PDB file of C-alpha atoms in Angstrom:
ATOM      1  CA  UNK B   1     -70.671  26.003  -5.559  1.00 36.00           C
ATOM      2  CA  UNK B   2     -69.432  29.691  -5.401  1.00 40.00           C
ATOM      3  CA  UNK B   3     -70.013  32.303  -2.758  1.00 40.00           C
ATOM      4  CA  UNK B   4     -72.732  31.512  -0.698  1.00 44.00           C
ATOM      5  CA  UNK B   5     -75.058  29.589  -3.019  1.00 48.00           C
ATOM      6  CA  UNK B   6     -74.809  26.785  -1.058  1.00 46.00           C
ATOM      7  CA  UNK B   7     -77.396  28.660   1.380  1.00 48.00           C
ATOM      8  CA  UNK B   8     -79.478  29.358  -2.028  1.00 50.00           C
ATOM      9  CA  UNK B   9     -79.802  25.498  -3.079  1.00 53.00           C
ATOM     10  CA  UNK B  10     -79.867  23.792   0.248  1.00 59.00           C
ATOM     11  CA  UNK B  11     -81.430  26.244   2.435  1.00 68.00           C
ATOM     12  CA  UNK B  12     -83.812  23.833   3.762  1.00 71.00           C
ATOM     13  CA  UNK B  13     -80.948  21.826   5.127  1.00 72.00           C
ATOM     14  CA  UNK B  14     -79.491  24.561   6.844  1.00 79.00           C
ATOM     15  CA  UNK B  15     -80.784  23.645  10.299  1.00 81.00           C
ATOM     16  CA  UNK B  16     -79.441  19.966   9.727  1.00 80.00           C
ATOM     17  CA  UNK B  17     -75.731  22.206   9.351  1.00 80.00           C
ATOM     18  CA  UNK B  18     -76.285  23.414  12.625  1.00 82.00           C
ATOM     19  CA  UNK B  19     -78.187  20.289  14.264  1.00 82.00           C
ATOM     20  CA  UNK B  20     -75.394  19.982  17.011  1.00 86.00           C
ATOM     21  CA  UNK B  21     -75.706  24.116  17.917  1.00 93.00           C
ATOM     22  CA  UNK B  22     -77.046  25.119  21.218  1.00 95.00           C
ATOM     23  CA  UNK B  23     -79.369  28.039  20.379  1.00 97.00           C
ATOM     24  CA  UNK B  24     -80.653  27.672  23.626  1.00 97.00           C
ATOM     25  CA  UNK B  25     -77.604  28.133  25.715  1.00 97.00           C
ATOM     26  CA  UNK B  26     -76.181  30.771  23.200  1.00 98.00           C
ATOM     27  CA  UNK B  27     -79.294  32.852  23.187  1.00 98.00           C
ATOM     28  CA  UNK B  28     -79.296  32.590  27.183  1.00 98.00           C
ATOM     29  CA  UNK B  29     -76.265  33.893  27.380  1.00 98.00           C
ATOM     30  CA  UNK B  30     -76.259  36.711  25.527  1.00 98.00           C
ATOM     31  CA  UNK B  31     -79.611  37.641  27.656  1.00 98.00           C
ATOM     32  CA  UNK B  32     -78.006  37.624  30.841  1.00 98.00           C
ATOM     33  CA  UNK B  33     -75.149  39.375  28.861  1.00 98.00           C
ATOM     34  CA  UNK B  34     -77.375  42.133  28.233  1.00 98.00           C
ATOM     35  CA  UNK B  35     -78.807  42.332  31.950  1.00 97.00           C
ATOM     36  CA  UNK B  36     -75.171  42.628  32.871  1.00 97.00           C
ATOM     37  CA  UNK B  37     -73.492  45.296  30.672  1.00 98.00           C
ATOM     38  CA  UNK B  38     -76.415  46.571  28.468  1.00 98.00           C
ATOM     39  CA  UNK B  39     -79.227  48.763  29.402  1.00 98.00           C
ATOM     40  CA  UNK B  40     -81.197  45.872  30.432  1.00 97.00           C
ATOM     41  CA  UNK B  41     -84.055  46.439  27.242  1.00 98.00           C
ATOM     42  CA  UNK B  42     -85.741  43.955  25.266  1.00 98.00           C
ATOM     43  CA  UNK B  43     -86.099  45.578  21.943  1.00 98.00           C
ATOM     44  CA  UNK B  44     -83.423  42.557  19.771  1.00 98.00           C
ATOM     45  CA  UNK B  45     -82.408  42.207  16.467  1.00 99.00           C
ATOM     46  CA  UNK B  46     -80.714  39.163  14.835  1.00 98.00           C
ATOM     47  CA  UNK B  47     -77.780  40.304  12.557  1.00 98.00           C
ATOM     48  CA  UNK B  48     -77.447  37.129   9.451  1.00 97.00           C
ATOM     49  CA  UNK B  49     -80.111  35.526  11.591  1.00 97.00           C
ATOM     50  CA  UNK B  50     -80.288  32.639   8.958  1.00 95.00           C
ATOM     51  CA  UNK B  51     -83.606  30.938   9.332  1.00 95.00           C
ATOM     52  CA  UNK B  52     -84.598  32.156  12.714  1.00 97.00           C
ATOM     53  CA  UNK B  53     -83.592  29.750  15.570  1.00 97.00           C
ATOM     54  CA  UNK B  54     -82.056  32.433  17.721  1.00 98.00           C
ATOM     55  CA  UNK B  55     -85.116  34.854  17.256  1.00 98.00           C
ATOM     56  CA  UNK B  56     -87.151  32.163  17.983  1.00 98.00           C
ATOM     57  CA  UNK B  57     -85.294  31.665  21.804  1.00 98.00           C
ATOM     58  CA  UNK B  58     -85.514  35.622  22.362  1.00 98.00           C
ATOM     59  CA  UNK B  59     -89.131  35.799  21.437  1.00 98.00           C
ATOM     60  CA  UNK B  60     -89.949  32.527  23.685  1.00 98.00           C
ATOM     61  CA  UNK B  61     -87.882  34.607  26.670  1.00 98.00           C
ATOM     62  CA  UNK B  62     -90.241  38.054  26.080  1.00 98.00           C
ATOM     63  CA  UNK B  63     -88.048  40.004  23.779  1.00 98.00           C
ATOM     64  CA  UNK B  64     -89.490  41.515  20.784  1.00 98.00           C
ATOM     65  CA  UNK B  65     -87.117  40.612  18.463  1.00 98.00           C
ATOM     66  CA  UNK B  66     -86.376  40.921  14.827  1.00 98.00           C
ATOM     67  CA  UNK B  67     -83.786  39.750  12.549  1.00 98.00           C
ATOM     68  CA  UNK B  68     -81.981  40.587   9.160  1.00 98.00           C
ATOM     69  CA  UNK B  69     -80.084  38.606   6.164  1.00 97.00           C
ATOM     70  CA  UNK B  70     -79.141  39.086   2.940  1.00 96.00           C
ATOM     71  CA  UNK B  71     -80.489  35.645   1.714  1.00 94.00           C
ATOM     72  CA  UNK B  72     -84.689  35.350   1.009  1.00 94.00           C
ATOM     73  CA  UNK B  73     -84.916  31.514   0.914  1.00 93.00           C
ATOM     74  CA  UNK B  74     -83.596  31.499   4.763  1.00 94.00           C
ATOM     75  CA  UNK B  75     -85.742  34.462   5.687  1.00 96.00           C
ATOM     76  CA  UNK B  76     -88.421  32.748   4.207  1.00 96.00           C
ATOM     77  CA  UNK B  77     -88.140  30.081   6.406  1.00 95.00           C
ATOM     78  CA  UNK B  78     -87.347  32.163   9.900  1.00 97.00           C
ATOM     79  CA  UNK B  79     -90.988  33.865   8.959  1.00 98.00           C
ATOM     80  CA  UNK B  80     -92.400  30.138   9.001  1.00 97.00           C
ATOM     81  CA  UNK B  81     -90.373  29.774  12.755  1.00 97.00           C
ATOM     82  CA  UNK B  82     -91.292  32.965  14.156  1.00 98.00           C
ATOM     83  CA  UNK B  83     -93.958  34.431  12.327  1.00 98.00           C
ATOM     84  CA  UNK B  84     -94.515  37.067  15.021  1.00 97.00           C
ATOM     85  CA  UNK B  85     -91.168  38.580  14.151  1.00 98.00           C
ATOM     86  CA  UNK B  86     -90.128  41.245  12.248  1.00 98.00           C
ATOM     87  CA  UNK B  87     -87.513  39.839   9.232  1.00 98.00           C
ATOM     88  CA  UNK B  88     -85.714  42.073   6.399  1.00 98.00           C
ATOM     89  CA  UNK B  89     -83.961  41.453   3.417  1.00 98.00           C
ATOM     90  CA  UNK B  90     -80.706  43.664   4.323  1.00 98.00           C
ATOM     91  CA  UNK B  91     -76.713  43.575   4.232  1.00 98.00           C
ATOM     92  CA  UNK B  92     -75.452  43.685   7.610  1.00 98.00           C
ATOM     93  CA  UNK B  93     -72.863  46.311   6.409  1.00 98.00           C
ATOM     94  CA  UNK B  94     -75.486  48.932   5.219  1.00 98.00           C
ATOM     95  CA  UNK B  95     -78.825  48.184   7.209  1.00 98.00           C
ATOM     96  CA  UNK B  96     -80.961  50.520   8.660  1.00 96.00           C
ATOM     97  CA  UNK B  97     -83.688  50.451  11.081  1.00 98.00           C
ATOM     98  CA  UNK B  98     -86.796  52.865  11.814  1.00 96.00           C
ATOM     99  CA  UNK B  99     -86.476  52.461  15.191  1.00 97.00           C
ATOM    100  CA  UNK B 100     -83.744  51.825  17.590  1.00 98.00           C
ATOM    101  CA  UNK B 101     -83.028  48.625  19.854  1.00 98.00           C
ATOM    102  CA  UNK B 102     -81.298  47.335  22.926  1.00 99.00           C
ATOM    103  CA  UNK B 103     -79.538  44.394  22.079  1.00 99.00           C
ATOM    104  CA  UNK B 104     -78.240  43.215  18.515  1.00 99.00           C
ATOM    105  CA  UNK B 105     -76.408  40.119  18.104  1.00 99.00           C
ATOM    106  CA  UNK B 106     -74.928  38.358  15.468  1.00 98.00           C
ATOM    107  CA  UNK B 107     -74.291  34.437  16.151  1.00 98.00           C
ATOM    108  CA  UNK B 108     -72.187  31.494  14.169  1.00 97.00           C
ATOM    109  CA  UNK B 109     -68.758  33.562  13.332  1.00 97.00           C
ATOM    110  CA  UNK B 110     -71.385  35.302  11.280  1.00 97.00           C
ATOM    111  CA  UNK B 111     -69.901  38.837  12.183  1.00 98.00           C
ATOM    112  CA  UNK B 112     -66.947  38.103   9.423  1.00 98.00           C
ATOM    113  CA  UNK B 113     -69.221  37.545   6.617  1.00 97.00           C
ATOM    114  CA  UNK B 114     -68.546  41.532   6.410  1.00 96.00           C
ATOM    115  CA  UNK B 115     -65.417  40.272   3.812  1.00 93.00           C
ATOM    116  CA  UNK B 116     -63.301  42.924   4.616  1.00 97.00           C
ATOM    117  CA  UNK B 117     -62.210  45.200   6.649  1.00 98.00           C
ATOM    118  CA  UNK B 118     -63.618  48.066   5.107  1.00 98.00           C
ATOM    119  CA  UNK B 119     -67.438  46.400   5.399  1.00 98.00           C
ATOM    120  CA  UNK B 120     -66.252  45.504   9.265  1.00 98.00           C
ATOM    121  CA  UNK B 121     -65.727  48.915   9.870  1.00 98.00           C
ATOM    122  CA  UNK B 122     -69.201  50.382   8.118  1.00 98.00           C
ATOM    123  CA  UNK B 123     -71.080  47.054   9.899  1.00 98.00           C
ATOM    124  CA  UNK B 124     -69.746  48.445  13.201  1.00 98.00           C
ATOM    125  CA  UNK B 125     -70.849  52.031  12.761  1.00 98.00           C
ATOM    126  CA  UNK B 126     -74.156  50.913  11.064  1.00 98.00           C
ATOM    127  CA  UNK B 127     -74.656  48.585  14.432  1.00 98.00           C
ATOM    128  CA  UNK B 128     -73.727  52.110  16.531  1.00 98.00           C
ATOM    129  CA  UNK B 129     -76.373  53.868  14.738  1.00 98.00           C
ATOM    130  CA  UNK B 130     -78.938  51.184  15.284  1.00 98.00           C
ATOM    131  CA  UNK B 131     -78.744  50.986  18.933  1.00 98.00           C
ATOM    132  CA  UNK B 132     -80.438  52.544  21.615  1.00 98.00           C
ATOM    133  CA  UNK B 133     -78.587  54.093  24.191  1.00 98.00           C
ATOM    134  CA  UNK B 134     -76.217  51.793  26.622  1.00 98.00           C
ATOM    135  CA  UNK B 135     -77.386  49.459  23.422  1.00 98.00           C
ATOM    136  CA  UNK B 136     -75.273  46.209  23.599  1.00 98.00           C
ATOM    137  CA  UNK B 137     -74.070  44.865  20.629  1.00 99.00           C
ATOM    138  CA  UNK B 138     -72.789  40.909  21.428  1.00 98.00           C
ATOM    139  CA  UNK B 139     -70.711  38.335  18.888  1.00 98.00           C
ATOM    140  CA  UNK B 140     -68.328  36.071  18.070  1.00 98.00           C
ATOM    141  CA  UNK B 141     -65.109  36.047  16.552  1.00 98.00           C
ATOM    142  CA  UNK B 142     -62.409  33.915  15.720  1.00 98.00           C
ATOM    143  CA  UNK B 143     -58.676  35.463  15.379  1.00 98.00           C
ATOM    144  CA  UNK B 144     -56.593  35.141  12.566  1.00 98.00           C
ATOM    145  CA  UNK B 145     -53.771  34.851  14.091  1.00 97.00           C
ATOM    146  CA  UNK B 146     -54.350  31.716  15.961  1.00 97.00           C
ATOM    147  CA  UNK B 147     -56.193  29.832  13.298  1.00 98.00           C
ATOM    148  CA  UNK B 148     -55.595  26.483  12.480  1.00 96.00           C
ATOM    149  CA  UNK B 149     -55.910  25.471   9.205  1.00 97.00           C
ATOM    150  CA  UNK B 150     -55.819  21.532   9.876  1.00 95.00           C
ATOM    151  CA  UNK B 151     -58.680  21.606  12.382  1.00 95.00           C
ATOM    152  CA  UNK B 152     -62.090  20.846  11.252  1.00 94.00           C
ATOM    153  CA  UNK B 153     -65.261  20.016  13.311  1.00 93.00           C
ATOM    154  CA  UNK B 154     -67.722  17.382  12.016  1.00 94.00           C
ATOM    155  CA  UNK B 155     -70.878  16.013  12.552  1.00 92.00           C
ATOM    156  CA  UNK B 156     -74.521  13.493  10.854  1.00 92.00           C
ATOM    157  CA  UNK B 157     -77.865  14.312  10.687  1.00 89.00           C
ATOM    158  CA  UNK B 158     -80.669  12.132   9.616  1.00 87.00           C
ATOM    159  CA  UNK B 159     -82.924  13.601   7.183  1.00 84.00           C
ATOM    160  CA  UNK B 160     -85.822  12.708   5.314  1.00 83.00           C
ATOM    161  CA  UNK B 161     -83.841  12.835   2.205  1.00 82.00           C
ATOM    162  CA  UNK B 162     -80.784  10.476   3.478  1.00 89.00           C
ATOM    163  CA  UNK B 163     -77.621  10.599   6.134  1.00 91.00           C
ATOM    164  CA  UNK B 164     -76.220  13.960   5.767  1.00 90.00           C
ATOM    165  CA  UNK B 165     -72.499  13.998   7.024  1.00 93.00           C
ATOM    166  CA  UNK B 166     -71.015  17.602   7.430  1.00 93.00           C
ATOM    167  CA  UNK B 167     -67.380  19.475   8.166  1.00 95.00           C
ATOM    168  CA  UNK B 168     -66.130  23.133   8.662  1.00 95.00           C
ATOM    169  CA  UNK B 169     -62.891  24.290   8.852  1.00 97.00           C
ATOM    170  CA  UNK B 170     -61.512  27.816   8.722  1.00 98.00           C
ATOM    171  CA  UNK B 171     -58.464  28.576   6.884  1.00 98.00           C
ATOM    172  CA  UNK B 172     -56.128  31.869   6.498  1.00 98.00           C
ATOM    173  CA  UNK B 173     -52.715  32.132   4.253  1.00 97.00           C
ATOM    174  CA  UNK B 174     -50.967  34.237   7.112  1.00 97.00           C
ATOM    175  CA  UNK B 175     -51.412  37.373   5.241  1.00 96.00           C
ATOM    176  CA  UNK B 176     -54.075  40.201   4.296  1.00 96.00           C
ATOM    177  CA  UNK B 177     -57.608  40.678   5.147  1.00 98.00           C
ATOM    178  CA  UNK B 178     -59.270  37.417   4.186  1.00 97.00           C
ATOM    179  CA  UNK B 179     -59.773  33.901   5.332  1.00 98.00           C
ATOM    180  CA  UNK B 180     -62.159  31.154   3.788  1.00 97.00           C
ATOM    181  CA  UNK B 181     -64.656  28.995   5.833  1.00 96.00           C
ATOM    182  CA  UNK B 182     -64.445  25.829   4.004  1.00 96.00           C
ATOM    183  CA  UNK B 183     -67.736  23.441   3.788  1.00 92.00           C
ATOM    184  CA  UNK B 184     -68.208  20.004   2.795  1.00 92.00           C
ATOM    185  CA  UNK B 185     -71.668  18.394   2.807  1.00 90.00           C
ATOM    186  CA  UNK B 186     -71.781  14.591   1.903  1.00 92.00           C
ATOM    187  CA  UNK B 187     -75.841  13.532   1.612  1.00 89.00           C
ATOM    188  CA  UNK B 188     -75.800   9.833   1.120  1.00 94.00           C
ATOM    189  CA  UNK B 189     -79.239   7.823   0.070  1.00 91.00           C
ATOM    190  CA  UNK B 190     -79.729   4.488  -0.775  1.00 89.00           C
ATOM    191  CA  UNK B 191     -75.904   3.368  -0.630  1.00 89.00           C
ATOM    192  CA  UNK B 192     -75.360   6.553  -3.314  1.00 94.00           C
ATOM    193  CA  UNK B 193     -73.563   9.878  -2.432  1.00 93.00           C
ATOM    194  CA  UNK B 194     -73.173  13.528  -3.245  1.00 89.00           C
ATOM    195  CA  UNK B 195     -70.963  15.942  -1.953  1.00 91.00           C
ATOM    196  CA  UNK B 196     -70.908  19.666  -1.902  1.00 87.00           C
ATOM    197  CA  UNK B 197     -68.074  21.664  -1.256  1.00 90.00           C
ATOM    198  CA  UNK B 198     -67.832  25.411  -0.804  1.00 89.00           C
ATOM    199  CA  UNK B 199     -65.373  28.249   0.472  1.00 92.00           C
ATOM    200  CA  UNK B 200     -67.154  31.194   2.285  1.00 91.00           C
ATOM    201  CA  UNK B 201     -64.834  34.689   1.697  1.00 95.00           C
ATOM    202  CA  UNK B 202     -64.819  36.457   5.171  1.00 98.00           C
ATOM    203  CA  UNK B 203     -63.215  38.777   6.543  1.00 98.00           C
ATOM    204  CA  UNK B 204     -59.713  38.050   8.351  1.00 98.00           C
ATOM    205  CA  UNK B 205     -58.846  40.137  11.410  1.00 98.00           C
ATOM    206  CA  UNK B 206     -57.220  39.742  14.652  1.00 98.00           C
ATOM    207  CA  UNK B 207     -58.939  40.712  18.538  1.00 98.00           C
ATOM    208  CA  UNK B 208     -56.199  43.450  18.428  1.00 98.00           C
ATOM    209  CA  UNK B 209     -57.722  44.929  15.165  1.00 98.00           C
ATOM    210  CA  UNK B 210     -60.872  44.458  15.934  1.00 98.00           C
ATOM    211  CA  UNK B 211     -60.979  45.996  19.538  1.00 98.00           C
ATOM    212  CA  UNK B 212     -59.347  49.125  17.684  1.00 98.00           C
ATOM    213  CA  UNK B 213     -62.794  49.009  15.051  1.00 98.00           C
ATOM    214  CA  UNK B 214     -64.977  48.906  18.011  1.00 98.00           C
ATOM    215  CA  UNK B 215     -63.210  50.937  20.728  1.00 98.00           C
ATOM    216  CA  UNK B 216     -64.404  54.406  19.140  1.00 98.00           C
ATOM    217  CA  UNK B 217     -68.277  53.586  19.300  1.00 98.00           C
ATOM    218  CA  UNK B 218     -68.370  50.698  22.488  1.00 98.00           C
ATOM    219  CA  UNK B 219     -66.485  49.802  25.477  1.00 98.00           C
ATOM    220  CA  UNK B 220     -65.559  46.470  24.776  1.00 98.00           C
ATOM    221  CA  UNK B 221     -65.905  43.176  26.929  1.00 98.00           C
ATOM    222  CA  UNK B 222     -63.927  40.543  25.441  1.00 98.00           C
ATOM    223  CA  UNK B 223     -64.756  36.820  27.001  1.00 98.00           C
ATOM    224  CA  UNK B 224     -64.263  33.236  26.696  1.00 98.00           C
ATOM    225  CA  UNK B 225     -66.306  31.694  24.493  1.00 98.00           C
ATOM    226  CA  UNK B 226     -68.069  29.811  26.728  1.00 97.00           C
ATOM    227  CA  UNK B 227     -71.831  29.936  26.744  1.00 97.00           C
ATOM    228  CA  UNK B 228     -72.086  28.337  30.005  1.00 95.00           C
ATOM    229  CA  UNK B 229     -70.459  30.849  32.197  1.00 93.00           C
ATOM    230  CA  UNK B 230     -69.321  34.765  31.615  1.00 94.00           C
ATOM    231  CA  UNK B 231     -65.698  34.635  32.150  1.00 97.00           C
ATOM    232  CA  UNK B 232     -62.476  37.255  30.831  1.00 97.00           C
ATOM    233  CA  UNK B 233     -61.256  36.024  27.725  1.00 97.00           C
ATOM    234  CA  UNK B 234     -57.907  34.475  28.458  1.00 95.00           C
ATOM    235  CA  UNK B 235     -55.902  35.945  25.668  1.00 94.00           C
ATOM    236  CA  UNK B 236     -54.603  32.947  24.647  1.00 93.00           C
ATOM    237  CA  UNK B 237     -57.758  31.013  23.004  1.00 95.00           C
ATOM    238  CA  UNK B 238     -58.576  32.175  19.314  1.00 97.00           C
ATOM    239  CA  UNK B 239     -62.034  32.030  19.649  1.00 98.00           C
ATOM    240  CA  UNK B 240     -64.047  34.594  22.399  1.00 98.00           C
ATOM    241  CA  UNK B 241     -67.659  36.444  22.644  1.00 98.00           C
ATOM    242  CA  UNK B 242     -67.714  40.122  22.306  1.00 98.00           C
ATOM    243  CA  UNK B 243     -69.867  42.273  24.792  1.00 98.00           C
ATOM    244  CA  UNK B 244     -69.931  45.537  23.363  1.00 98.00           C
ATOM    245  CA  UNK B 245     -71.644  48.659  25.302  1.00 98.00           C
ATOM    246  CA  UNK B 246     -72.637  51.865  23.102  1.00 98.00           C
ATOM    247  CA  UNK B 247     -70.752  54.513  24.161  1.00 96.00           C
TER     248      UNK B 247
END
């Protein structure tokens, strides 16, 4: 399956993709990220919010939060989750709001779904321009330079519909501006299988590059991506949470 129609034809297995995901402790985190470096406001929108489960944690913890993808069926289903919440069909790269918030957050990697690094850029400024002052805008990122293109992580779900077995992976050639995320979904029901398999364009950039995008609009926190304790990010790991306070 091209692109991202994968999320198109098995959107109601998405949350099975993410079954071993602590929304909880990720949505935490970023809260008491915000009480930390942001101004401390509970206006929050979801950047690729998929179908809703962080939403769902900020609304539970008082925020009035809101979220944005570019994908209907998964919006769809976040409406279902959090029906008092405010969801809009938008790009990331060229949303707008008609008011501003405090905190926007985009979970999952889902930050290099921008493709390149001219999208990066205008998702950046667009994020600026959305945020209230002191705003915080708080991600993840993995760095190009210190991916490995042999390591995958793994995991099953049981499912109404059969034993669902799946694997990620990111991968980058060493050069340019993009990487994949590879997929692989294996459903297997009554002793029969199928198997899906998918490569996600994103964007390619390393911490370097990226604290150069951000540095003109935020003052930038980078930390280990740890969602158990707020910690400087080592500069050796390839994988760390950005804390990002609107200048």
């Amino acid at each position: 399956m091209p692109g991202t129609a994968i999320y198109t034809d098995l959107s109601g297995y998405y949350d099975l993709m993410c079954a071993d995901i602590d929304y909880g402790a990720q949505s935490s985190a970023v809260q008491r990220l915000q009480q930390l470096f942001g101004n401390g406001g509970r206006r929050h929108l979801d950047l690729a919010c998929g179908t809703g489960p962080h939403v769902r944690h900020f609304i539970d913890a008082g925020y009035d939060s809101s979220g944005l993808d570019i994908n209907q069926p998964m919006l769809d289903r976040a409406t279902l989750r959090c029906p008092e919440a405010r969801f809009s069909l938008q790009d990331m790269c060229s949303f707008s709001l008609d008011r501003p918030v405090d905190l926007i957050t985009c979970f999952l990697y889902s930050i290099h779904y921008s493709a390149g690094l001219e999208r990066l850029a205008a998702c950046i400024a667009h994020v600026h321009a959305a945020l209230a002052d002191q705003g915080l805008f708080c991600f993840n990122a993995v760095d190009k330079q210190r991916i490995d293109n042999r390591s995958y992580v793994s995991h099953t779900a049981h499912h109404a519909d059969g034993l669902f077995g799946f694997s990620s992976g990111w991968y980058y050639s060493g050069e340019g501006e993009r990487q994949l995320l590879r997929l692989r979904i294996e459903k297997t029901l009554a002793g029969a299988s199928q198997v899906w398999q998918d490569e996600h364009p994103m964007v390619a950039v390393s911490f370097a590059e990226l604290i150069a995008l951000l540095e003109p609009y935020f003052e930038v926190h980078v930390l280990e991506h740890d969602y158990q304790k707020i910690a400087p990010w080592d500069t050796a790991s390839g994988n760390a949470i950005f804390a990002c306070v609107k200048r």
